Short mmCIF file of C-alpha atoms and ligand atoms in Angstrom, two decimals:
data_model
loop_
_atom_site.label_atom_id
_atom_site.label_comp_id
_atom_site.label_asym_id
_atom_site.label_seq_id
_atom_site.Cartn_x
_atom_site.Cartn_y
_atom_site.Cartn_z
CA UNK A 1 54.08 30.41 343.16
CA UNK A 2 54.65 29.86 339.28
CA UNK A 3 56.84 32.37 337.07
CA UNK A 4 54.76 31.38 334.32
CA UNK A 5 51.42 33.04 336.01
CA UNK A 6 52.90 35.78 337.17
CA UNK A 7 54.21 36.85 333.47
CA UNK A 8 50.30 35.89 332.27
CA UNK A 9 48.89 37.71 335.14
CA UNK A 10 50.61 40.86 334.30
CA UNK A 11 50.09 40.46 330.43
CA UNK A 12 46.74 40.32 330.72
CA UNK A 13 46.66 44.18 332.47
CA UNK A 14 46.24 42.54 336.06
CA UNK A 15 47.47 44.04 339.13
CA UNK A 16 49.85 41.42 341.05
CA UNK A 17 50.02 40.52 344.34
CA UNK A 18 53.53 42.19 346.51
CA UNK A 19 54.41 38.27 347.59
CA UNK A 20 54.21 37.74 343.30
CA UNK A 21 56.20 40.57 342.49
CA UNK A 22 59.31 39.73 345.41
CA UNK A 23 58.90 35.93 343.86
CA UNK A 24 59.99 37.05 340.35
CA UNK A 25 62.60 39.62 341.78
CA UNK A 26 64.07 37.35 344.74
CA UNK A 27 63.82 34.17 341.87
CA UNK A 28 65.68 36.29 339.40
CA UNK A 29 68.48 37.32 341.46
CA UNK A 30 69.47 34.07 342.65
CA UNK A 31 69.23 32.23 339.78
CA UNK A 32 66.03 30.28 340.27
CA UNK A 33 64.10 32.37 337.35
CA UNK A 34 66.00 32.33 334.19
CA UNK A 35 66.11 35.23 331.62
CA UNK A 36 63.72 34.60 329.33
CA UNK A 37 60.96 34.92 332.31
CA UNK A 38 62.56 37.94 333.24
CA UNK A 39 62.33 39.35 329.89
CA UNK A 40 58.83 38.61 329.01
CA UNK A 41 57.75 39.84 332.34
CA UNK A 42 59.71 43.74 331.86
CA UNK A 43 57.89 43.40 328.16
CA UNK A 44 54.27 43.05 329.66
CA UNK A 45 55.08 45.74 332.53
CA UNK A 46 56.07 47.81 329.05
CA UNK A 47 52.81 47.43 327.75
CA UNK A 48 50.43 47.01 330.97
CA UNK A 49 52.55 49.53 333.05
CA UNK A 50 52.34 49.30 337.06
CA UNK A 51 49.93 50.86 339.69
CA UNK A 52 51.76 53.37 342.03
CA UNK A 53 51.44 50.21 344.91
CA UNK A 54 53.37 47.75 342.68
CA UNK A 55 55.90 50.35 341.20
CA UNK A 56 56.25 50.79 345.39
CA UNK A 57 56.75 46.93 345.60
CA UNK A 58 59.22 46.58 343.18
CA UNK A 59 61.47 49.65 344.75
CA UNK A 60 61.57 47.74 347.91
CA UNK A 61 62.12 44.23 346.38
CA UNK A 62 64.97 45.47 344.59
CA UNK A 63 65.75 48.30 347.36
CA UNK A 64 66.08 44.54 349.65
CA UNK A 65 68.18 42.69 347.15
CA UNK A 66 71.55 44.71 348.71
CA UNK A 67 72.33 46.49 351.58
CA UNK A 68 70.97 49.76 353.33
CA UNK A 69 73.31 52.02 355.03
CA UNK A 70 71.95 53.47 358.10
CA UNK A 71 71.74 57.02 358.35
CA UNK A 72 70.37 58.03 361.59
CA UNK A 73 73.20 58.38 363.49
CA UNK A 74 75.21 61.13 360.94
CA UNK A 75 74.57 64.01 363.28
CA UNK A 76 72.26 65.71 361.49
CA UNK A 77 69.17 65.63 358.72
CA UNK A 78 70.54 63.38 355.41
CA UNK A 79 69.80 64.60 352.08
CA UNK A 80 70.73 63.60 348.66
CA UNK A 81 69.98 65.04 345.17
CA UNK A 82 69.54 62.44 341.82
CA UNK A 83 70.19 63.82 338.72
CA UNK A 84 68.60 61.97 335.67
CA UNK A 85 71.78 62.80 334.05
CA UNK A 86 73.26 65.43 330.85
CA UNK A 87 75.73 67.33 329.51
CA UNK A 88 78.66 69.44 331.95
CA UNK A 89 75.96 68.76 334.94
CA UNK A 90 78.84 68.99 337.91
CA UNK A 91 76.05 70.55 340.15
CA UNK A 92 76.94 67.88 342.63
CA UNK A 93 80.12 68.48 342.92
CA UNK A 94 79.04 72.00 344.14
CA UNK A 95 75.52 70.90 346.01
CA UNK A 96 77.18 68.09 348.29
CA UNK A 97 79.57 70.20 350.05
CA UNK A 98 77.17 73.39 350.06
CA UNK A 99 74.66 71.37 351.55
CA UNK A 100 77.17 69.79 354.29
CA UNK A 101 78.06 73.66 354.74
CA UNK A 102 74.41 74.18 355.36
CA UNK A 103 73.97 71.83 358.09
CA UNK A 104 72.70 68.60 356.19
CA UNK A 105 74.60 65.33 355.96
CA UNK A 106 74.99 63.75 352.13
CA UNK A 107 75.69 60.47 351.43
CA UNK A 108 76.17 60.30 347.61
CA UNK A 109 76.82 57.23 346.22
CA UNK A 110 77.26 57.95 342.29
CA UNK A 111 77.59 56.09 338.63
CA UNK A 112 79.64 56.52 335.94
CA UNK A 113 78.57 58.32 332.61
CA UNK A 114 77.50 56.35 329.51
CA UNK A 115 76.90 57.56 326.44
CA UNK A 116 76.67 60.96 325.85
CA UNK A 117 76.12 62.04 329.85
CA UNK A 118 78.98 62.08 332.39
CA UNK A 119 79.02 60.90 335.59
CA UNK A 120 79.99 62.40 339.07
CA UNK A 121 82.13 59.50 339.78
CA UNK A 122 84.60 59.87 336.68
CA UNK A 123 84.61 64.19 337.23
CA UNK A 124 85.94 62.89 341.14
CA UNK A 125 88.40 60.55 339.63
CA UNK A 126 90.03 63.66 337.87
CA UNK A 127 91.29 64.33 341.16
CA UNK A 128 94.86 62.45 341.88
CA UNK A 129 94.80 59.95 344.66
CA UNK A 130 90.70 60.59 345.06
CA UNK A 131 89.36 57.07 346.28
CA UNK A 132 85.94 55.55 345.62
CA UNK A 133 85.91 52.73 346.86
CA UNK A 134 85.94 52.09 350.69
CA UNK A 135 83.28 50.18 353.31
CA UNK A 136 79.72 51.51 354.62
CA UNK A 137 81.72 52.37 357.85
CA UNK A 138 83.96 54.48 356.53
CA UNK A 139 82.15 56.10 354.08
CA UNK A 140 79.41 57.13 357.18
CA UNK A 141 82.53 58.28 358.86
CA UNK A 142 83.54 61.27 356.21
CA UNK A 143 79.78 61.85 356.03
CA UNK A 144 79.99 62.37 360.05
CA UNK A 145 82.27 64.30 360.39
CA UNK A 146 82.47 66.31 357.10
CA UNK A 147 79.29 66.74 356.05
CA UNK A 148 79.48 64.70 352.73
CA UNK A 149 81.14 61.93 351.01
CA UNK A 150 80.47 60.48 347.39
CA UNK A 151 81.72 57.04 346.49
CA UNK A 152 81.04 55.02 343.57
CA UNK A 153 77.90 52.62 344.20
CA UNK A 154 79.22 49.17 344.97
CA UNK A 155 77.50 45.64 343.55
CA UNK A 156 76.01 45.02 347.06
CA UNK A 157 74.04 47.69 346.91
CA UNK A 158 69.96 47.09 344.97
CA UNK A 159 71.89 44.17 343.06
CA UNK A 160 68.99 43.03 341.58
CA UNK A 161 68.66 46.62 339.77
CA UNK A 162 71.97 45.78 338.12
CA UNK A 163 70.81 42.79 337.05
CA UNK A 164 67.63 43.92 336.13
CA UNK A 165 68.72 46.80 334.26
CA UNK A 166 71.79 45.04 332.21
CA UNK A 167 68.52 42.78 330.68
CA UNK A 168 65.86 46.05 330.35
CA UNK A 169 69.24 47.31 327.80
CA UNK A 170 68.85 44.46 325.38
CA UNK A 171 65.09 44.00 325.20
CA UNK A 172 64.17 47.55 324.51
CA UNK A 173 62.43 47.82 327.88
CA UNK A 174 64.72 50.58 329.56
CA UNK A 175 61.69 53.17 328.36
CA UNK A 176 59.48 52.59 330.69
CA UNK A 177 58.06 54.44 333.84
CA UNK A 178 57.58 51.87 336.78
CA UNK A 179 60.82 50.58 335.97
CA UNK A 180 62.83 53.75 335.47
CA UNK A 181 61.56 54.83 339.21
CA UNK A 182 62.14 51.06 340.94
CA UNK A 183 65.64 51.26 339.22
CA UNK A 184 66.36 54.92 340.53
CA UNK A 185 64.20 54.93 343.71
CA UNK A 186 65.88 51.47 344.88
CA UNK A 187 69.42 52.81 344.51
CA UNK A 188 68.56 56.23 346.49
CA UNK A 189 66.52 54.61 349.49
CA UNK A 190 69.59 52.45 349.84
CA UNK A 191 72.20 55.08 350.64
CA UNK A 192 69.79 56.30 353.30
CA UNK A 193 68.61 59.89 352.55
CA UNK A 194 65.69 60.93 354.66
CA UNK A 195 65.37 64.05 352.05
CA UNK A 196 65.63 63.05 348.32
CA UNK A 197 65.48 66.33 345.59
CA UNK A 198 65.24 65.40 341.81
CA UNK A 199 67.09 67.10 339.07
CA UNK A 200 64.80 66.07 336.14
CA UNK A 201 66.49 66.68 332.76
CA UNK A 202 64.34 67.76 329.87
CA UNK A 203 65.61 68.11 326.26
CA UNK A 204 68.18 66.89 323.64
CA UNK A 205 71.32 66.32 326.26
CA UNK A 206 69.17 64.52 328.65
CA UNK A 207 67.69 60.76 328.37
CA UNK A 208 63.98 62.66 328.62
CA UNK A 209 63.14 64.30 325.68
CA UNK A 210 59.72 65.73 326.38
CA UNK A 211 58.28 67.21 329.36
CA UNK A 212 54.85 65.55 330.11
CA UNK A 213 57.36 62.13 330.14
CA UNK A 214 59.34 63.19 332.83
CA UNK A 215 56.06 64.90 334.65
CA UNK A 216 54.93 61.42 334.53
CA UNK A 217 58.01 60.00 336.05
CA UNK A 218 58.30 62.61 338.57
CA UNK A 219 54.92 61.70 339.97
CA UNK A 220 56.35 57.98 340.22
CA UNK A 221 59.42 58.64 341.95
CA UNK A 222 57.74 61.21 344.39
CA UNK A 223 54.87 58.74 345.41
CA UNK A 224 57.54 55.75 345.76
CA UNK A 225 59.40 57.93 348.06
CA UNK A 226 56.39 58.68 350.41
CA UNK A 227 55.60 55.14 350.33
CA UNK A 228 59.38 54.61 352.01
CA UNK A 229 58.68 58.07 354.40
CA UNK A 230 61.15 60.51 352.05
CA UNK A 231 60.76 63.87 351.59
CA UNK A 232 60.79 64.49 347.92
CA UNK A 233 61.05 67.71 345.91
CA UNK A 234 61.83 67.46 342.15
CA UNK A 235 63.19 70.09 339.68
CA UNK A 236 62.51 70.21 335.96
CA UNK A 237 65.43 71.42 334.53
CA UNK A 238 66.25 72.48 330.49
CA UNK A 239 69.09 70.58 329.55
CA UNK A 240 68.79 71.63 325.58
CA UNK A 241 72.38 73.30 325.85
CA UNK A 242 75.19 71.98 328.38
CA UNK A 243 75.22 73.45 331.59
CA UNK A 244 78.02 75.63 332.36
CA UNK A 245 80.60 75.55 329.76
CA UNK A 246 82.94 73.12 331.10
CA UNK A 247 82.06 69.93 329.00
CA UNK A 248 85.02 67.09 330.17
CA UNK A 249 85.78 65.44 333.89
CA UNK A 250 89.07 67.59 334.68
CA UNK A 251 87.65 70.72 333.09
CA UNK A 252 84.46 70.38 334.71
CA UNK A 253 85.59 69.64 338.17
CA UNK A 254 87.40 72.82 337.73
CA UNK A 255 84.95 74.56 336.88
CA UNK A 256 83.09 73.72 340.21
CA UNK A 257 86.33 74.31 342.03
CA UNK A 258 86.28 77.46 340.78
CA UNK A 259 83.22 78.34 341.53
CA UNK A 260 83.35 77.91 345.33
CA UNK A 261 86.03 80.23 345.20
CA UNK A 262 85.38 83.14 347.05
CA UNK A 263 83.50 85.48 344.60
CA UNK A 264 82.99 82.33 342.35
CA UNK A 265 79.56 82.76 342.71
CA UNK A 266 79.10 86.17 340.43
CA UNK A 267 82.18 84.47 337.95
CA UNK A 268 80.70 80.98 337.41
CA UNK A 269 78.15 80.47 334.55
CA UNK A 270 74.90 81.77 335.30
CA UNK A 271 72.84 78.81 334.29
CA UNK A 272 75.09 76.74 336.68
CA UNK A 273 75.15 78.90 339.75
CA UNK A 274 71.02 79.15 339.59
CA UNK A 275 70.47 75.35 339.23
CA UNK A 276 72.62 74.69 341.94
CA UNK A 277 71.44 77.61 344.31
CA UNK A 278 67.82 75.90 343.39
CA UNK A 279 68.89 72.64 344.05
CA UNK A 280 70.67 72.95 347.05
CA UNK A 281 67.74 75.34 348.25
CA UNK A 282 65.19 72.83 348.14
CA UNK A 283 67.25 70.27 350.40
CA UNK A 284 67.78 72.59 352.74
CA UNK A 285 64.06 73.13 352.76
CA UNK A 286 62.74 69.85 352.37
CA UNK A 287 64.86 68.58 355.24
CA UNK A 288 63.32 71.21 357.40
CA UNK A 289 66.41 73.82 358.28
CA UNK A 290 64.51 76.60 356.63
CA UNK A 291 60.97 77.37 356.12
CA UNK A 292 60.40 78.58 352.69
CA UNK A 293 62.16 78.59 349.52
CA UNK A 294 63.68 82.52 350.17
CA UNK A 295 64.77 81.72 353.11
CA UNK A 296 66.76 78.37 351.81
CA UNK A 297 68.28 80.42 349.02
CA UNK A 298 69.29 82.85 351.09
CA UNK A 299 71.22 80.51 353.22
CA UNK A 300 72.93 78.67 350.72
CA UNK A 301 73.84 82.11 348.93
CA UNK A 302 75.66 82.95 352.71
CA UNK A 303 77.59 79.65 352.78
CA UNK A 304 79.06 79.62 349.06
CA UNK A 305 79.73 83.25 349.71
CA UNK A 306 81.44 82.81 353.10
CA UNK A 307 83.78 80.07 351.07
CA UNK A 308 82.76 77.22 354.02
CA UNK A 309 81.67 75.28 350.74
CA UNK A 310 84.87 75.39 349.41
CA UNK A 311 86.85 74.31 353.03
CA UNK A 312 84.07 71.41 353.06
CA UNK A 313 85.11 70.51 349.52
CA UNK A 314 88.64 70.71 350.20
CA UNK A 315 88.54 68.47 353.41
CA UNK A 316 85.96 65.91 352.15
CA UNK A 317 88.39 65.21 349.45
CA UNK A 318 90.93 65.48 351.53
CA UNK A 319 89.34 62.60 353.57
CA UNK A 320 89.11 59.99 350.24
CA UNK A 321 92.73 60.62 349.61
CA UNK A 322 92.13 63.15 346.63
CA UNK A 323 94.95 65.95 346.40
CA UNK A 324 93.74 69.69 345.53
CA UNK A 325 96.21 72.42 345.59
CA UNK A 326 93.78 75.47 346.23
CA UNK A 327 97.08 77.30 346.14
CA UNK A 328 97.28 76.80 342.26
CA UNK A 329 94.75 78.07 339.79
CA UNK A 330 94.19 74.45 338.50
CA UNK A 331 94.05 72.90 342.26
CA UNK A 332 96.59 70.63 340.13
CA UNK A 333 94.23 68.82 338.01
CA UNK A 334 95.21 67.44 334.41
CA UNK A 335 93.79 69.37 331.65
CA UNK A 336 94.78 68.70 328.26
CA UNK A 337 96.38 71.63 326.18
CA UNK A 338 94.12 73.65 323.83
CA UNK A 339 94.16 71.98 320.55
CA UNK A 340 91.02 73.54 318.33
CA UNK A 341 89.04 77.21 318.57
CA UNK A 342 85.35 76.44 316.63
CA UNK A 343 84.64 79.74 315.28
CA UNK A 344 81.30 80.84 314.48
CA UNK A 345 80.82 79.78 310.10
CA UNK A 346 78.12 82.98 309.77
CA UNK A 347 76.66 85.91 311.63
CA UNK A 348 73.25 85.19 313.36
CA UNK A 349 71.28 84.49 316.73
CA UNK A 350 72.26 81.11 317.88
CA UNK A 351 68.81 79.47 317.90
CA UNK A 352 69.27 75.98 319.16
CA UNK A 353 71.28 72.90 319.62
CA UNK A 354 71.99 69.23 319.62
CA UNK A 355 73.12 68.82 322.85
CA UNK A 356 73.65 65.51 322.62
CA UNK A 357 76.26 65.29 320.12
CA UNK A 358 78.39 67.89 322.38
CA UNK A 359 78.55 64.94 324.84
CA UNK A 360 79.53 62.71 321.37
CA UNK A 361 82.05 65.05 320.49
CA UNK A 362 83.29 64.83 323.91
CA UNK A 363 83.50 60.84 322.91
CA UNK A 364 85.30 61.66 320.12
CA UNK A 365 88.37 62.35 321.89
CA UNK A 366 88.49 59.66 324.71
CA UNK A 367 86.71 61.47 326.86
CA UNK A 368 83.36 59.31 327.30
CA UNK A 369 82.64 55.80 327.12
CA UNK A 370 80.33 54.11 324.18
CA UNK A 371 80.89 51.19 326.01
CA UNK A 372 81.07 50.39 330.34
CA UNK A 373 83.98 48.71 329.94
CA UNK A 374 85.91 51.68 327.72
CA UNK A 375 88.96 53.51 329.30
CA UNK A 376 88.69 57.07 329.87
CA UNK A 377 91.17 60.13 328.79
CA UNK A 378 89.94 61.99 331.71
CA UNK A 379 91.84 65.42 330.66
CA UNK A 380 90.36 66.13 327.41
CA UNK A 381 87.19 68.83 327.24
CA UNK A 382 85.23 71.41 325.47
CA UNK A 383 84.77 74.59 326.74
CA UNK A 384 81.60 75.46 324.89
CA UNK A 385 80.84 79.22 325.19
CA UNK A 386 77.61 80.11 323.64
CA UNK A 387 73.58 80.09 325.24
CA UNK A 388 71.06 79.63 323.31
CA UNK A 389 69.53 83.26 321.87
CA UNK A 390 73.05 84.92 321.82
CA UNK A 391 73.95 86.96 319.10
CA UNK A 392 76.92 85.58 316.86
CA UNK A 393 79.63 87.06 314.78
CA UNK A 394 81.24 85.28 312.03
CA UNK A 395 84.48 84.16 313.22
CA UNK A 396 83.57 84.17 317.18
CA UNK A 397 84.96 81.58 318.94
CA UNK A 398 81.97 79.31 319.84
CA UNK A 399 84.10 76.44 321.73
CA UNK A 400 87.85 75.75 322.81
CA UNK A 401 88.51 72.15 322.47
CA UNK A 402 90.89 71.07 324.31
CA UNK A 403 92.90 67.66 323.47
CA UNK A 404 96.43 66.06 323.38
CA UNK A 405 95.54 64.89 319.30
CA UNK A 406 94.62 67.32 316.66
CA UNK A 407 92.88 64.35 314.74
CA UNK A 408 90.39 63.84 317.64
CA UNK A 409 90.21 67.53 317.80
CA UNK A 410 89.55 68.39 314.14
CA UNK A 411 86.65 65.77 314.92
CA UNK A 412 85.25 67.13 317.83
CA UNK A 413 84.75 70.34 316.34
CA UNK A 414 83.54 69.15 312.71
CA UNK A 415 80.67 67.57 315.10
CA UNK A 416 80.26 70.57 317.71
CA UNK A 417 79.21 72.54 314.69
CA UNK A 418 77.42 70.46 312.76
CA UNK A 419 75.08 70.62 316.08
CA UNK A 420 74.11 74.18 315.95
CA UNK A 421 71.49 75.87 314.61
CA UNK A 422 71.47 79.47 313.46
CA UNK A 423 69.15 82.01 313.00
CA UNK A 424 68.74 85.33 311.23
CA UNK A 425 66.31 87.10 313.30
CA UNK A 426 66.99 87.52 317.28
CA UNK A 427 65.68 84.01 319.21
CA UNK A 428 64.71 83.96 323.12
CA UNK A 429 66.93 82.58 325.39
CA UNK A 430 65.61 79.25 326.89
CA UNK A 431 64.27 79.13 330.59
CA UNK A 432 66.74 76.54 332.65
CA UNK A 433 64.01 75.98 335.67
CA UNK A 434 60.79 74.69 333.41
CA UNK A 435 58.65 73.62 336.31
CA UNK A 436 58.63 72.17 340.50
CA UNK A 437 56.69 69.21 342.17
CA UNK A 438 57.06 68.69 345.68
N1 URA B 501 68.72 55.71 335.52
C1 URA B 501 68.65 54.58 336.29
O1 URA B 501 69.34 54.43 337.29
N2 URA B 501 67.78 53.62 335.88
C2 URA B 501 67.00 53.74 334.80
O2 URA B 501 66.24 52.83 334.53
C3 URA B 501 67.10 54.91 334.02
C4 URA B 501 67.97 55.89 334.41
#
């Protein structure tokens, strides 16, 4: 089999054969095919695109480049939830031990944040002593006998998505459907799920701007998971403001501490506690422990209420060598000081927002990476008050920044309101849940 036909093949709008696609994927990850093949194959999947069956073949290929951890022997049904990533989205920290609490087993394995969007991994290192690294066995261990464990995703696992991916970055080929959904599919098959939900991010925080897009790409990634025996539900969410108002790893991992609290559930943000009810809802559906959406809800509404989420938090952590002092109101996390109060330049109806350049301002300070190999000032945040459609005062305060430097402040908030947009007449609040696929 020849590289060189494979790229021509696909170029010319053919469909290839699975034995052509696991050539150019096994070839590439050891070596054999160089870069430049790689390349001008991604480029003419770009332009040609993939049927469903090849999109399938390439999730496996890659899915079979690392390891799979073996999840039928947890205990009980596995779920996991993927988020396509945003602005203050700590749902999982919430979801994985409300789940557990619920009866399912989760096996998270999580990324870092880039760019403008956090990541679950870097919210759990806020934690002192928390631990992400640790074998398959180990890992499966916590999930066992906890109920849920998230560790950061090590190289042995899809490998050939990290290679894949580092060379779809610099040849403006990361846009594309079929190998968006290989790249996420392969890393969720591997940790073993049998239920898979999909928080799919729609506006200017998330990495999908527009809503038919990420209809598309919900299609893929729920027919590559049937074709690998998943159940798959996905979630369109709004992520046009930041969810919650915790925007920062310490501040929002308190915020989800918080909101497991017993009677966190009425406190906590609205727009956080619904996504995550939703969420967590649908994997307790899909996996089969309840029959019908009401009837999920109303189970995960009972466990967050009963504050079992909370004792599974508290003892999963616990188990990767993370220290939380429930006794104290910051479970001893690190939160900078408050350095800045953005007050509100005019009176009006907030109408909309750059949501991205909340997660910038966030960047600003330290506290997200332009760059993977940037450190991280894991205690600076935003608290960032307003929903889109509230009415506005001159001189509210719209956001509390909170930082050890004013300079970094004084930035943060020159940006954080440069981002909004304000109206005169009254503006309708935006819907967070825009649509469902199953
Ligand atoms: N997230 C991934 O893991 N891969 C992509 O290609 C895009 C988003």
């Amino acid at each position: 089999m020849n590289a060189l036909e494979i790229i021509e093949a696909k170029k010319q709008g053919r469909v290839l054969e699975p034995a052509q696609i696991a050539h150019l994927v096994a070839g590439f990850t050891a070596g054999t095919i160089p870069e430049y093949q790689m390349a001008a194959f991604l480029m003419a999947v770009w332009f040609r695109g993939m049927s469903p069956e090849e999109t399938a073949e390439l999730t496996g290929c890659m899915l079979r480049s690392g390891e799979e951890l073996d999840t039928s022997d947890l205990g009980g049904p596995s779920a996991d939830k993927h988020s396509t990533g945003g602005v203050g989205d700590k749902v999982s920290l919430l979801l994985a031990p409300l789940a557990a609490a619920c009866g399912l087993k989760v096996p998270m394995l999580s990324g870092r944040g880039l760019g403008h969007t956090g990541g679950t991994l870097d919210k759990l290192e806020a934690i002192p002593g928390y631990r992400i690294h640790m074998d398959n066995e180990e890992f499966l261990g916590i999930v066992a006998r906890e109920g849920c464990a998230i560790i950061g995703q090590s190289g042995s696992i899809a490998p050939a998505d990290g290679r894949i991916y580092a060379l779809r970055d610099v040849t403006a080929t990361v846009d594309c459907i079929p190998l968006i959904t290989a790249s996420i599919m392969s890393k969720k098959l591997a940790a073993g799920p049998r239920t898979i939900v999909i928080d799919l991010k729609t506006g200017s925080g998330a990495f999908m701007r527009d809503l038919e897009q990420a209809r598309d790409l919900a299609r893929a990634l729920v027919a590559v998971g049937g074709a690998y025996g998943r159940r798959m539900s996905v979630i369109f969410s709004d992520m046009d403001q930041p969810l919650g108002r915790a925007v920062g790893h310490a501040c929002e991992t308190l915020e989800a501490l918080d909101a497991l609290r017993p009677g966190g559930r009425d406190r906590a943000p609205a727009d956080l506690v619904l996504l995550t009810e939703e969420l967590t809802a649908d994997m307790v559906r899909v996996a089969g422990i309840a029959a019908d959406r009401e009837s999920a809800l109303a189970i995960v509404r009972g466990v967050w209420d009963s504050g079992q989420a909370l004792e599974r938090m508290l003892a999963w952590v616990k188990a990767q060598d993370g220290r939380l002092d429930p006794d104290r109101e910051d479970f001893g996390l690190e939160v900078a000081p408050l350095a800045l109060e953005v007050a509100a330049p005019r009176d009006g109806w907030l109408a909309g927002l750059d949501c991205r350049q909340v997660g910038l301002a966030l960047a600003d300070m330290g506290g997200a990476r332009r760059k993977v190999e940037d450190p991280l000032d894991l205690t600076c945040g935003i608290d960032f008050l307003p929903r889109i459609g509230d009415r506005i005062a001159r001189g509210d305060v719209l956001a509390r920044v909170l930082c050890a430097g004013q300079d970094q402040a004084r930035s943060a908030g020159e940006r954080l309101l440069a981002a909004l947009v304000f109206a005169d007449a009254a503006v309708e609040p935006r819907p967070l849940i825009l649509d469902r696929l199953d």
